[in-house]
Tab-separated table of C-alpha atoms in Angstrom:
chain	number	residue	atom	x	y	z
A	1	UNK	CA	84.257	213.553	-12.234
A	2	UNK	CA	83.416	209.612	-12.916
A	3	UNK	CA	87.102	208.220	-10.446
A	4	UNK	CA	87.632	205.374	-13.362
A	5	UNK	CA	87.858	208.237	-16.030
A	6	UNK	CA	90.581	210.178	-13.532
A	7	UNK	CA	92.286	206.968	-12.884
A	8	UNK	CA	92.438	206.191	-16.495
A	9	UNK	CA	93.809	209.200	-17.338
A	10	UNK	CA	96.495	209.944	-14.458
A	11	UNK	CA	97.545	206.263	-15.995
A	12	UNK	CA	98.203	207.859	-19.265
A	13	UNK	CA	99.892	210.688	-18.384
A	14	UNK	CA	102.456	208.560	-15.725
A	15	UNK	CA	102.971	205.867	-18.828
A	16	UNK	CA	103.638	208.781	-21.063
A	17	UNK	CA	106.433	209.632	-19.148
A	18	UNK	CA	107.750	206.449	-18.700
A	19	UNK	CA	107.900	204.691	-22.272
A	20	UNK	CA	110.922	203.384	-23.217
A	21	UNK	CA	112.548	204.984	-26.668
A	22	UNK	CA	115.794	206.087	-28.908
A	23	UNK	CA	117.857	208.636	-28.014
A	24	UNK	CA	120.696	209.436	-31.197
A	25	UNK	CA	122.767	212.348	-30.284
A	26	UNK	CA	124.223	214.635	-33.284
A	27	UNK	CA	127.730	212.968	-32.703
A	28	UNK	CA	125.887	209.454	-33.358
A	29	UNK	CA	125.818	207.765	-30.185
A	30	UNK	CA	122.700	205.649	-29.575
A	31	UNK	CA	120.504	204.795	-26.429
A	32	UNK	CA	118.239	202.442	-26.804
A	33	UNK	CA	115.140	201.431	-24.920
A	34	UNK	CA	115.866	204.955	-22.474
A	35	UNK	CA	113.156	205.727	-20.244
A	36	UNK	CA	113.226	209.635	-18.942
A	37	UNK	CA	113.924	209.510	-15.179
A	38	UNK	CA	114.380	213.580	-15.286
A	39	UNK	CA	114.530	216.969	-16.703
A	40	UNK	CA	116.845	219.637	-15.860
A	41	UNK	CA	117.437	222.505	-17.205
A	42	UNK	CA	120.842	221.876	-18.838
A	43	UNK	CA	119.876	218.356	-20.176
A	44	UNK	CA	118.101	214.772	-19.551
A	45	UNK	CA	118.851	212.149	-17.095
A	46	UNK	CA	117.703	208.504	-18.867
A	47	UNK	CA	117.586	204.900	-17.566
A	48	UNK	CA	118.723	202.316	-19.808
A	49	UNK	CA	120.372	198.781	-18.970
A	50	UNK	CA	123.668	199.762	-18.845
A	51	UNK	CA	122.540	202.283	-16.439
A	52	UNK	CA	121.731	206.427	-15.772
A	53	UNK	CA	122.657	208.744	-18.209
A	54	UNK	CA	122.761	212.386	-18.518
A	55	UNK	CA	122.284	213.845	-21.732
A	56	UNK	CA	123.641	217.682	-22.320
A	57	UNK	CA	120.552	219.200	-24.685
A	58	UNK	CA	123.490	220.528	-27.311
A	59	UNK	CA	123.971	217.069	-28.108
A	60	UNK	CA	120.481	216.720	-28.759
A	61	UNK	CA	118.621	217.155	-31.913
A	62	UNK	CA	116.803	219.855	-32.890
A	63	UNK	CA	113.534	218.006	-32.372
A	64	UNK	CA	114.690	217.105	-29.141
A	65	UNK	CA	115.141	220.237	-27.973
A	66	UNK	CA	111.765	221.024	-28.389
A	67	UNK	CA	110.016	218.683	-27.134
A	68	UNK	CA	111.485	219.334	-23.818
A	69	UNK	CA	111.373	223.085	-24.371
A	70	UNK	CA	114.917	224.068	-24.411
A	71	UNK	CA	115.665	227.179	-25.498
A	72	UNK	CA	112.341	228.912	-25.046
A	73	UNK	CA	111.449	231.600	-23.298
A	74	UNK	CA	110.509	229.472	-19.996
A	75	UNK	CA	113.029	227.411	-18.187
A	76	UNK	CA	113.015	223.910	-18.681
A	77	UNK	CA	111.730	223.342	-14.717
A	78	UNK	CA	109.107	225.335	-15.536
A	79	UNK	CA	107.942	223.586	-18.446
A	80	UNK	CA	108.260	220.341	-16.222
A	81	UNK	CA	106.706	221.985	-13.566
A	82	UNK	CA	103.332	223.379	-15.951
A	83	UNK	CA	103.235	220.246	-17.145
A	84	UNK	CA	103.025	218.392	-13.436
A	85	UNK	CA	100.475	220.758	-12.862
A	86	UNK	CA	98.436	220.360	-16.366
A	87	UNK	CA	98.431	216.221	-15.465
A	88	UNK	CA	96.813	217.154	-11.942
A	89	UNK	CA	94.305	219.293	-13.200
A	90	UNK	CA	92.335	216.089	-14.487
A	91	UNK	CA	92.962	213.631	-11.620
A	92	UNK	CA	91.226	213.925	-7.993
A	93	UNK	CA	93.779	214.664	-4.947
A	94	UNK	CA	95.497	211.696	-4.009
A	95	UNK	CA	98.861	211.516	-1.834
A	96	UNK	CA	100.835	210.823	-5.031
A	97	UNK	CA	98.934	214.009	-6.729
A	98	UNK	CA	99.878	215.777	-3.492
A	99	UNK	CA	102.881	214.860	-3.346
A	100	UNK	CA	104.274	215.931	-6.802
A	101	UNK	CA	102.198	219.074	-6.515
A	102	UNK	CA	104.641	220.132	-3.338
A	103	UNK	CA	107.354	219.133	-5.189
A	104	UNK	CA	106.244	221.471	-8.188
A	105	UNK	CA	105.434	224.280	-6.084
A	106	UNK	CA	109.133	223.723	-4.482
A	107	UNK	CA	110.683	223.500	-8.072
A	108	UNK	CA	108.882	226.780	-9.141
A	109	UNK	CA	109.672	228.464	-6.133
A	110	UNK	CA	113.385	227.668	-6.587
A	111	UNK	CA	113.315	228.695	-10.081
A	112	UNK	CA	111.758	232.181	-9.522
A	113	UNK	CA	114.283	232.390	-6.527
A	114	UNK	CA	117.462	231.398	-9.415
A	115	UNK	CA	116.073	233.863	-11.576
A	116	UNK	CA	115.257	236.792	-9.489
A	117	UNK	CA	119.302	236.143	-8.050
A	118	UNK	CA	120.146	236.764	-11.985
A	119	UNK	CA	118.340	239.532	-12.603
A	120	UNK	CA	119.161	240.990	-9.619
A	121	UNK	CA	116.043	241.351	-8.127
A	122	UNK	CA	117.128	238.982	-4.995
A	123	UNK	CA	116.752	240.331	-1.657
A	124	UNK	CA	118.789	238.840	0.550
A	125	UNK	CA	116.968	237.331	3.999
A	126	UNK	CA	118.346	237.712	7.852
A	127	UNK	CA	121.061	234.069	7.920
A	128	UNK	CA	122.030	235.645	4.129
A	129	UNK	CA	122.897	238.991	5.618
A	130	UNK	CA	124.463	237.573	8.149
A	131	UNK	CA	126.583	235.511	6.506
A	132	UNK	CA	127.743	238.239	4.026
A	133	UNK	CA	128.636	240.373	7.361
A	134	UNK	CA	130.513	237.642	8.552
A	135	UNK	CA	132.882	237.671	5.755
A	136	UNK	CA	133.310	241.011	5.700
A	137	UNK	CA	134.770	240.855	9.509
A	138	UNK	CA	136.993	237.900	8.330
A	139	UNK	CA	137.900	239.860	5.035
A	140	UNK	CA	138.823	243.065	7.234
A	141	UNK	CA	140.951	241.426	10.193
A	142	UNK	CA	142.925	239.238	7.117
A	143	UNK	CA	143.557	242.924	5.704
A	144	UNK	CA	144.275	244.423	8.989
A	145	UNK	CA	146.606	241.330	10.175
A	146	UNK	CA	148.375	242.066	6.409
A	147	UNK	CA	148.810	245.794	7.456
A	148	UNK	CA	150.176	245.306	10.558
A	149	UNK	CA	152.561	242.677	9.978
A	150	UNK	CA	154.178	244.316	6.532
A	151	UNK	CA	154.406	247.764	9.019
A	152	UNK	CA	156.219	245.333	11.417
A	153	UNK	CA	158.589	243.858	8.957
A	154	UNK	CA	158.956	247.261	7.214
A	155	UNK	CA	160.375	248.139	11.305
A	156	UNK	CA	162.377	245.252	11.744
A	157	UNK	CA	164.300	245.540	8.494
A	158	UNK	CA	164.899	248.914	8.602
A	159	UNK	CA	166.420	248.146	11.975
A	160	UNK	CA	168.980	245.058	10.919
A	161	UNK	CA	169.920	246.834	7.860
């Protein structure tokens, strides 16, 4: 592929991402000249020139919404994440390229991880296990330490009574 053309394009799809526009939320408040700085999955973080903002997608629009996929069937990471991945199909490997495709293999992988935990399909690894065991001890001696001393003070009042 011609390295102007790939250039050219991975131009496009970073300025596409960056263009400054409106924001009106559905209670009426206004940002103007916002520039995305991120997605996540509850809302949008903007840049304006009073500073960062996060904007909850129920106080978006309907349109809104949408456009950043919120709602659907796919998490909004993931919809980030395909569309990282669509932008580096056309471009050559560079370390920028590289670089935000390990950081949307890491935000898929932690998004299958978060959704196998809710489904219940998590399996827990060795430090997670061990962790969990480790509270159960604590749990246990706190119960045991409770048994013991009410027995005790069950003994010692019966005795001054």
């Amino acid at each position: 592929m011609n390295p102007w053309k790939t250039a050219s394009m991975s131009l496009v799809v970073s300025a596409s991402l960056g263009l400054a526009e409106d924001f009106k939320t559905i209670d009426g408040k206004i940002y103007k000249d916002a520039t995305i700085s991120h997605v996540e999955a509850d809302g949008i973080v903007i840049k304006t020139k009073t500073g960062i903002s996060k904007i909850y997608f129920n106080e978006l629009p309907k349109d809104v919404q949408e456009r950043f996929h919120y709602g659907s069937a796919t998490p909004t990471g993931k919809a980030v994440t395909q569309r990282i991945d669509k932008g580096e199909s056309t471009t050559h490997a560079t370390p920028f390229v590289s670089a935000a495709d390990r950081f949307a293999s890491f935000v898929e992988k932690k998004l299958d991880e978060r959704e196998s935990i809710l489904q219940g399909k998590h399996t827990p690894g060795s430090a997670e296990l061990m962790a969990r065991q480790e509270m159960n001890f604590h749990w246990g001696f706190l119960a045991g330490t409770a048994i013991i001393a009410s027995v005790l003070f069950a003994i010692v009042w019966a005795r001054f009574k």
